[in-house]
Short mmCIF file of C-alpha atoms and ligand atoms in Angstrom, two decimals:
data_model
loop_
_atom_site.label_atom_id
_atom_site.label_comp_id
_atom_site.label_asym_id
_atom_site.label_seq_id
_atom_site.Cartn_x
_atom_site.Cartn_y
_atom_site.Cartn_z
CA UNK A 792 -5.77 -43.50 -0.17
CA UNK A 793 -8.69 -42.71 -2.16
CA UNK A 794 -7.74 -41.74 -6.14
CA UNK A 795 -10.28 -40.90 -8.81
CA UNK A 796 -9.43 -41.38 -12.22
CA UNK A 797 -11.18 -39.39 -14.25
CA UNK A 798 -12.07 -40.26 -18.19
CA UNK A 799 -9.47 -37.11 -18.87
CA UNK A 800 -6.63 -39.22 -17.31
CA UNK A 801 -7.04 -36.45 -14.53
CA UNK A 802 -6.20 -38.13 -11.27
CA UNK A 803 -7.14 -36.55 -7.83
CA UNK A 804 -5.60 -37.87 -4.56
CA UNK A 805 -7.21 -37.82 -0.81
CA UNK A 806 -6.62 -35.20 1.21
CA UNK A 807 -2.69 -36.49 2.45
CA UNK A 808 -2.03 -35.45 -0.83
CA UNK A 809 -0.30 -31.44 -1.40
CA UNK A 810 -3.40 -30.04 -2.61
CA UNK A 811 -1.47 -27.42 -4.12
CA UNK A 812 1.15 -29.36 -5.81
CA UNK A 813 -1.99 -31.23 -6.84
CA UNK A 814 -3.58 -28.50 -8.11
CA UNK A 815 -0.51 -26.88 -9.94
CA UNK A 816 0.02 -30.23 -12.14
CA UNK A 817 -3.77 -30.11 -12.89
CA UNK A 818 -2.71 -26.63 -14.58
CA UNK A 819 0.30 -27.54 -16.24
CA UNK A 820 -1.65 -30.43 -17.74
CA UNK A 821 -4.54 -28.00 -19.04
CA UNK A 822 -2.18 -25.08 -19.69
CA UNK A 823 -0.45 -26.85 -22.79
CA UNK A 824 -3.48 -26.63 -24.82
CA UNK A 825 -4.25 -23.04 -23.93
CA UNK A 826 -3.08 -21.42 -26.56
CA UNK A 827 -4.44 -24.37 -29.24
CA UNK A 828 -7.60 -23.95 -27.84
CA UNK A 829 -7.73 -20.60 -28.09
CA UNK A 830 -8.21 -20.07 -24.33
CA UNK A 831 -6.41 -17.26 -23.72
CA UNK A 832 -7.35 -14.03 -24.51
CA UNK A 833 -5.40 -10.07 -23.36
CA UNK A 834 -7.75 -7.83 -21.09
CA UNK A 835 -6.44 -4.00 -21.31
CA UNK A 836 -6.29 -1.59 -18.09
CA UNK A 837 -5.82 2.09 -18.65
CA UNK A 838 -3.28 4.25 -17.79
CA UNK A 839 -3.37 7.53 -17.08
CA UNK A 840 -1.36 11.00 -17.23
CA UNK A 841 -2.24 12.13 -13.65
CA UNK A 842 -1.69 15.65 -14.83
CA UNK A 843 -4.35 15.93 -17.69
CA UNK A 844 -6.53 12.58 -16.59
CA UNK A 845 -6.29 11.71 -19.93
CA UNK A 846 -5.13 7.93 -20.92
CA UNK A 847 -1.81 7.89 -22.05
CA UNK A 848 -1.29 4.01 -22.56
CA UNK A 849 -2.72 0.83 -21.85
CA UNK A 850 -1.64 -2.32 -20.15
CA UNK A 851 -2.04 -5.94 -21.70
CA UNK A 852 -3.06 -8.10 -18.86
CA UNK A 853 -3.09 -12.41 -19.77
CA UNK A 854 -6.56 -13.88 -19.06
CA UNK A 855 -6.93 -17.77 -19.16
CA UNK A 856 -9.99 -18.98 -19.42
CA UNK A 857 -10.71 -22.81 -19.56
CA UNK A 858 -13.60 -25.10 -20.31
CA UNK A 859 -13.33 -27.14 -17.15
CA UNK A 860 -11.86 -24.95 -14.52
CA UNK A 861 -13.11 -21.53 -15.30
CA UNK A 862 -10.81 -18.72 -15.38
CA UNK A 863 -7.65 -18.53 -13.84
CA UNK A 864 -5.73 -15.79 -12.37
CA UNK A 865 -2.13 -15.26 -14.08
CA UNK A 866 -0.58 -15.62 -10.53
CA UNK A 867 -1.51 -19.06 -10.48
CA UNK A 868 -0.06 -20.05 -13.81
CA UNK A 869 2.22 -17.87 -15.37
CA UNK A 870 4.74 -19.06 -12.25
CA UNK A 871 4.33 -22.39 -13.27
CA UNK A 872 4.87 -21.41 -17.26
CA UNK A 873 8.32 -20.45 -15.78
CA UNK A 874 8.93 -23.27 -14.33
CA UNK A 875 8.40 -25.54 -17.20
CA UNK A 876 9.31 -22.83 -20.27
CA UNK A 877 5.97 -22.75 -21.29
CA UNK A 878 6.04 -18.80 -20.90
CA UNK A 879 8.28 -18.81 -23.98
CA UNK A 880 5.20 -19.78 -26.55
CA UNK A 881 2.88 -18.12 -23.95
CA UNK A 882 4.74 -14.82 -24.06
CA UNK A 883 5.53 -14.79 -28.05
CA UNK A 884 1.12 -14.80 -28.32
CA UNK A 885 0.55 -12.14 -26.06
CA UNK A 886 3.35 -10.16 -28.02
CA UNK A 887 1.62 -10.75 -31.10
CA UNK A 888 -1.69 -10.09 -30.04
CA UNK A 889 -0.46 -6.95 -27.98
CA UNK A 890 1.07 -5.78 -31.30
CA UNK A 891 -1.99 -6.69 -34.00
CA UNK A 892 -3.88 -4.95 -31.30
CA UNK A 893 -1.63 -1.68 -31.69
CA UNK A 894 -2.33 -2.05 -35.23
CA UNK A 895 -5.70 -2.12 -35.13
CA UNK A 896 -6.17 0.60 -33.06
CA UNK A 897 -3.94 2.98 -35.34
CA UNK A 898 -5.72 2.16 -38.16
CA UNK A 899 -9.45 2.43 -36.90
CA UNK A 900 -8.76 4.89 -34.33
CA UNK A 901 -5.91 6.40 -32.80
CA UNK A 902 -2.35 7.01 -34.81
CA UNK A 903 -0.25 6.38 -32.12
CA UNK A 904 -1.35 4.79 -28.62
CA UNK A 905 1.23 2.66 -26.99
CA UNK A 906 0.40 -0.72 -25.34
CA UNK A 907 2.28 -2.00 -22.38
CA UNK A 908 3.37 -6.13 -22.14
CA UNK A 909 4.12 -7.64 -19.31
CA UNK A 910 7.74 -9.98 -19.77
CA UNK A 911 8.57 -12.99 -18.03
CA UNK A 912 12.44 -12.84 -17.13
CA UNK A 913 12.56 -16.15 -18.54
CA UNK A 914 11.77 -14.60 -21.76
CA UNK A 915 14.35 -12.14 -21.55
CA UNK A 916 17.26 -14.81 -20.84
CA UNK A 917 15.96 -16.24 -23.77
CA UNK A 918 18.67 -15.50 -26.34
CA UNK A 919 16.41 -14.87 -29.13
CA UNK A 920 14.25 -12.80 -27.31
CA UNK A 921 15.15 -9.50 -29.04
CA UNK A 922 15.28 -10.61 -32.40
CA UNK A 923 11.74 -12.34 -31.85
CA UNK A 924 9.83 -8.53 -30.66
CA UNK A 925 11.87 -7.61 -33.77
CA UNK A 926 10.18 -10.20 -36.09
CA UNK A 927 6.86 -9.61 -34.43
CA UNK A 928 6.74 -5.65 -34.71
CA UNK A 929 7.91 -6.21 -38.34
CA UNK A 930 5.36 -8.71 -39.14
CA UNK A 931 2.74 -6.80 -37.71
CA UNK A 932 4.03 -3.83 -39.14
CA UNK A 933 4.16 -2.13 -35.47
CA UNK A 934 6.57 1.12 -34.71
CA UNK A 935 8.68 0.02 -31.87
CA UNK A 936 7.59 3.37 -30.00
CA UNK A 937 4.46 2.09 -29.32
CA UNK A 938 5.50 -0.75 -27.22
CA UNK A 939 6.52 -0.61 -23.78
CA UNK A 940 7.88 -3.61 -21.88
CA UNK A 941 7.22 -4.39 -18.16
CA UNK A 942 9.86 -6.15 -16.34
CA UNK A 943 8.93 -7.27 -12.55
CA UNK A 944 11.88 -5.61 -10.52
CA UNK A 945 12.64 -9.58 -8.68
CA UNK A 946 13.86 -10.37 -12.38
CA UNK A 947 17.20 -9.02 -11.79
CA UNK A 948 18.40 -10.62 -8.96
CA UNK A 949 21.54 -8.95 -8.16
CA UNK A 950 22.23 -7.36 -11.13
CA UNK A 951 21.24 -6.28 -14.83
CA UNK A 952 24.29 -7.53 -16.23
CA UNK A 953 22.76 -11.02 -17.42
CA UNK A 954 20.25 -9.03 -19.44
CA UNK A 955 21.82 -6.53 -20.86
CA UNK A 956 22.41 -6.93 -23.91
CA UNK A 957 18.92 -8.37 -24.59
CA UNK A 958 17.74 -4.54 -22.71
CA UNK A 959 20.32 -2.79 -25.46
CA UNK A 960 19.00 -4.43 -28.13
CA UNK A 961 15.71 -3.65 -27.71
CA UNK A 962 16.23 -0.22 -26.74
CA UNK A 963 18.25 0.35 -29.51
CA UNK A 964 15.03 -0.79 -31.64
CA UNK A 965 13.29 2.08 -30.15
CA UNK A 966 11.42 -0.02 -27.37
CA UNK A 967 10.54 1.54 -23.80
CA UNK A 968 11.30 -0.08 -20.38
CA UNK A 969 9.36 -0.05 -17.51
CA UNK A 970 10.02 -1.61 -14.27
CA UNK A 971 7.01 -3.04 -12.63
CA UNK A 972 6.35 -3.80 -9.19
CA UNK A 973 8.90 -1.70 -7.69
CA UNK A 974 9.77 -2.22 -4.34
CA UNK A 975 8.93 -5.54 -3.75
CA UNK A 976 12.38 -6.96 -5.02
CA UNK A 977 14.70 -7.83 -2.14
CA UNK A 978 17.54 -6.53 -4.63
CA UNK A 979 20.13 -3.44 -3.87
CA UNK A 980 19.15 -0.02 -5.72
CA UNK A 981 22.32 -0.13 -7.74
CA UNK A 982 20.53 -1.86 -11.17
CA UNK A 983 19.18 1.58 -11.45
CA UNK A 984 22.26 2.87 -12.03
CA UNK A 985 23.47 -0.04 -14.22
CA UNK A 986 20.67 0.32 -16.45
CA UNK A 987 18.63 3.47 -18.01
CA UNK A 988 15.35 2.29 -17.49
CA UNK A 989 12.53 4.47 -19.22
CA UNK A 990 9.65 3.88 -16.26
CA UNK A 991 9.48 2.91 -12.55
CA UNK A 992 6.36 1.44 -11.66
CA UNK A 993 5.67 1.47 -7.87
CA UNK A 994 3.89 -1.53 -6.22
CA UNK A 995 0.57 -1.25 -5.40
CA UNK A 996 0.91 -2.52 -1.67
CA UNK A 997 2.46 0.81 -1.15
CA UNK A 998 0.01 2.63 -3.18
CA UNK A 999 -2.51 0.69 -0.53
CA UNK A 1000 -0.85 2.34 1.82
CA UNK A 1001 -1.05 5.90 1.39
CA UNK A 1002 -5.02 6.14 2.57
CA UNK A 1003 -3.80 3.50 6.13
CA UNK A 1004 -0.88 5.69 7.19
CA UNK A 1005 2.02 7.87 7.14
CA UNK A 1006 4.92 5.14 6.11
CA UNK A 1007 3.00 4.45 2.21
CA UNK A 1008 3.07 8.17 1.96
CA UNK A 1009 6.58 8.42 2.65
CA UNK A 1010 7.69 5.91 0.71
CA UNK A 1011 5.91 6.89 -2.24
CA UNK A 1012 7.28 9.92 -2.29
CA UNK A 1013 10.84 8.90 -1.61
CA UNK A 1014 10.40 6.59 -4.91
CA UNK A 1015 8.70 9.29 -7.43
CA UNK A 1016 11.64 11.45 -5.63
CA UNK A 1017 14.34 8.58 -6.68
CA UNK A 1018 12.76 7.99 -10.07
CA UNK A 1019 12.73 11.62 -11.53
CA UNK A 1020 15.95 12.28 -10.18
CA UNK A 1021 17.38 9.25 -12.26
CA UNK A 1022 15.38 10.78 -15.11
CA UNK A 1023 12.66 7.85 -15.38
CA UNK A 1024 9.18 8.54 -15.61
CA UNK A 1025 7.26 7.26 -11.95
CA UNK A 1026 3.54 5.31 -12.25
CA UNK A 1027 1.51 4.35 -9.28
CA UNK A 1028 -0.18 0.63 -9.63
CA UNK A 1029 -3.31 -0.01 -7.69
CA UNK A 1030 -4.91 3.54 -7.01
CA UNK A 1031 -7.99 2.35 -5.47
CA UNK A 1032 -9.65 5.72 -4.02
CA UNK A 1033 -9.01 9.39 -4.75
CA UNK A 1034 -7.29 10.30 -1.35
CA UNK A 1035 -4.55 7.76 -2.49
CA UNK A 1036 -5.12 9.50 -6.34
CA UNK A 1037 -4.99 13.34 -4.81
CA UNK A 1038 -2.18 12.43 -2.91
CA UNK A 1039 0.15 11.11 -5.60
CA UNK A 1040 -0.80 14.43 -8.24
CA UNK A 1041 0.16 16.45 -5.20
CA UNK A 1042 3.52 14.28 -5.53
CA UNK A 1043 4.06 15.12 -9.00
CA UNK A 1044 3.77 11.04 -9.61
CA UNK A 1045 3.29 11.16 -13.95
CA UNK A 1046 1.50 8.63 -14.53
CA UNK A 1047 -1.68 6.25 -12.55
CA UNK A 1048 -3.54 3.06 -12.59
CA UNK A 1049 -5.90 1.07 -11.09
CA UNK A 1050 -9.54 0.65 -9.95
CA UNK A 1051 -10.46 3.79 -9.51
CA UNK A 1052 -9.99 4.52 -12.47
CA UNK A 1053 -10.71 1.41 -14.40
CA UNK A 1054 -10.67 -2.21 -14.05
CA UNK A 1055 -8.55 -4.01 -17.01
CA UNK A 1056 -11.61 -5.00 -19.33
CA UNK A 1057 -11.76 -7.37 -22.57
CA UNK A 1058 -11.24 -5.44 -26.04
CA UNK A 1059 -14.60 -3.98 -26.85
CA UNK A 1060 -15.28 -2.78 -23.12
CA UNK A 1061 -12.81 -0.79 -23.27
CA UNK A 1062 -12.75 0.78 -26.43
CA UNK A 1063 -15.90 3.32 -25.04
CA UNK A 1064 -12.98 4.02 -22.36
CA UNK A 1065 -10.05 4.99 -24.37
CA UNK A 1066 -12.54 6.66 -27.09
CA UNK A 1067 -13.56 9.12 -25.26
CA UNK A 1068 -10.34 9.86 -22.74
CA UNK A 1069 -7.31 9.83 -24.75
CA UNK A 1070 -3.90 11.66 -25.30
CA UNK A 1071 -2.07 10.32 -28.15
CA UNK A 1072 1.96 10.77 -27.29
CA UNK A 1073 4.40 11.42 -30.25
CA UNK A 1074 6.20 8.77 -31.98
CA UNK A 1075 9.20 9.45 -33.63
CA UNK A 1076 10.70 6.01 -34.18
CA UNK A 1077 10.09 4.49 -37.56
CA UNK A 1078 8.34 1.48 -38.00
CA UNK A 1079 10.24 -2.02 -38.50
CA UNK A 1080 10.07 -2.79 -42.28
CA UNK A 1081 8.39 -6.01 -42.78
CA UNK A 1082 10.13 -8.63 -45.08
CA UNK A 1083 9.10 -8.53 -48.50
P1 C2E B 1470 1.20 -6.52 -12.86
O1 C2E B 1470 1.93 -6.47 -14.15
O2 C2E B 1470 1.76 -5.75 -11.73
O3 C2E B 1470 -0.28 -6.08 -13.20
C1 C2E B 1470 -1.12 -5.37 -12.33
C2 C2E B 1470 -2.05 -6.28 -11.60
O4 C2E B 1470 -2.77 -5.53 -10.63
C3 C2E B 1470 -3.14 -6.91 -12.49
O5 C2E B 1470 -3.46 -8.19 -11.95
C4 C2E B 1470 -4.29 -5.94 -12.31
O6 C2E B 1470 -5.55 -6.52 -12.59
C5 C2E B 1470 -4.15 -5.61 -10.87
N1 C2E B 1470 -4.71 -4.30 -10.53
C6 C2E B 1470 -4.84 -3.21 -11.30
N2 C2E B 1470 -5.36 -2.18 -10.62
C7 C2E B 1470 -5.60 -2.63 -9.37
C8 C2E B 1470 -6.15 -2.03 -8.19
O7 C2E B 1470 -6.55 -0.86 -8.16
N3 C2E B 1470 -6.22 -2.81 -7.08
C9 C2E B 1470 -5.81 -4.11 -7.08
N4 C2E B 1470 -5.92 -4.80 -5.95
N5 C2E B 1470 -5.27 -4.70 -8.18
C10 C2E B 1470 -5.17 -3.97 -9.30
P2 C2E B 1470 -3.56 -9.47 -12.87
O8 C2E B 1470 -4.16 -9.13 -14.19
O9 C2E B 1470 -4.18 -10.54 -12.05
O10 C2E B 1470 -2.04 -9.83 -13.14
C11 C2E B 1470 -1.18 -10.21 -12.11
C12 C2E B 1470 0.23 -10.28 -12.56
O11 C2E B 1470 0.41 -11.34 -13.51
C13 C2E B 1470 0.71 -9.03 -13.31
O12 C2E B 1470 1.06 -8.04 -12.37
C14 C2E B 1470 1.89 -9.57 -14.07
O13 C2E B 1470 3.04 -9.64 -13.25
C15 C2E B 1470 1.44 -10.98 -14.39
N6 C2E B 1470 0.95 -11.00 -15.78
C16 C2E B 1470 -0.25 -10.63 -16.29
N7 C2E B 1470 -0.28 -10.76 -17.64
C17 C2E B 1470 0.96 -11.21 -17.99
C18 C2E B 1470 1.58 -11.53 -19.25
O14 C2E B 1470 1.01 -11.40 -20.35
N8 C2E B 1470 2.88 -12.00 -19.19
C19 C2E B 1470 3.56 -12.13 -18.01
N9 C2E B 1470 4.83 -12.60 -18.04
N10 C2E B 1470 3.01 -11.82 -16.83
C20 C2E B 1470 1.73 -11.35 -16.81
MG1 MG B 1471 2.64 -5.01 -15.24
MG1 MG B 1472 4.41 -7.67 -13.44
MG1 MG B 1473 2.79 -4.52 -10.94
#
């Protein structure tokens, strides 16, 4: 077998080796200095209220970028930051961040725009994971309303009961909860029940769907259908072209994302977006006093 050693203690075996286990190692090696280095960084996707077009929110989306191997898409490492915990520091940064970027924005621009996070499910088994978006709103002096947090719908396994508490708690701060991905969980329908969920966002593979044939449409519908009649709000990911977009405002769907109507972009591409597009939704919650 051929190995290279490389000066970086990198090591890269012939081809017998599992290039991909390979390959994921290579990334948990690199990914502990991420944040240190200051590799990562949050890119920002609009959303939109499909009624008035007007951008309602916007979602935080994790960009790695590093030195040697260029940038890396979050499906390729955020599974392996759940495998090995690292999500925990990974997902504290991008809460921070998420939130001095909230700040920002309401003091430069706009009072009250809300910013959506994407959360591992490791983080939210974490015991102290409500009390840390506590500590992080208060630090940053962020009203709780202005956060939303997406949970990918295979998080619950068979039920919400594990995370409950953790969901209580940071509802009771005045938090919102989305469900993302909807649809793609092999899970039973009855967490919906068990659990008043503010958002249901439906997967973009059925989204995809709607322009190729009959089914997508059909099962879009049947979700915005389930959705507002459990009182949650309904968003459609991945809206590519505008017979998939005409369809779903035909379908009442509230709220839209995706290519069509912009690509998630780093902080100052964006701004020219949001300035000119958005619809500022009321906040009642107070904000989380910081410790003196
Ligand atoms: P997600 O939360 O469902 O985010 C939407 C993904 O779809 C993003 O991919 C976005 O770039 C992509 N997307 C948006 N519009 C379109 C479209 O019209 N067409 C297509 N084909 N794709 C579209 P991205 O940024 O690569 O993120 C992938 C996933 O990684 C996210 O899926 C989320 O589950 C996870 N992720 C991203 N950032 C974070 C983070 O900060 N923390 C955690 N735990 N997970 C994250
Ligand atoms: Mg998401
Ligand atoms: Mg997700
Ligand atoms: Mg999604």
């Amino acid at each position: 077998d051929v190995v290279i050693s490389k000066d970086d203690g990198l090591t890269i075996y012939s081809e017998d080796m599992d290039k991909r286990v390979s390959y994921n190692s290579m990334l948990e090696r690199h990914l502990r200095y991420a944040i240190f280095g200051q590799e990562l960084e949050l890119y920002y996707q609009p959303i939109i209220n499909l009624r008035t077009k007007k951008v309602i929110i916007v979602e935080a989306l994790l960009r790695w970028r590093n030195p040697q191997l260029g940038m890396i898409p979050p499906c390729d490492f955020i599974p392996i930051a759940e495998n090995n915990g690292q999500i925990i520091p990974i997902g504290h940064w991008v809460l921070e961040m998420a939130c001095r970027q909230i700040k920002k924005w309401s003091m430069e621009a706009f009072p009250a725009f809300k910013v959506a996070v994407n959360v591992s499910y490791r983080q939210l088994q974490h015991p102290e994971f409500a009390q840390t978006v506590f500590d992080i709103l208060s630090r940053t002096n962020v009203s709780p309303c202005l956060l939303e947090l997406e949970i990918t719908e295979s998080s619950f396994s068979d039920d919400v009961t594990k995370i409950k508490n953790t969901l209580d708690r940071l509802k009771e701060i005045g938090l919102s909860i989305a469900i993302d991905d909807f649809g793609t969980g092999y899970t039973s329908l009855s967490y919906l029940r068990q659990y008043p969920f503010d958002k249901l966002k439906i997967d973009r593979s059925f989204i995809g769907d709607i322009s190729q044939n009959l089914n997508g449409k059909q099962i879009t519908s049947a979700i915005i259908s389930l959705a507002h009649s459990l009182n949650m709000k309904v968003l459609a990911e991945g809206i590519e072209n505008d017979k998939e977009l005409q369809y779903l405002i035909e379908e009442h769907c509230d709220e839209g994302q995706g290519y069509l109507i912009s690509h998630p972009k780093a902080v100052d591409e964006i701004e020219p977006v949001l300035f000119s597009n958005i619809e500022t939704t009321l906040c009642r919650g107070n904000n989380v006093q910081p410790d003196e």
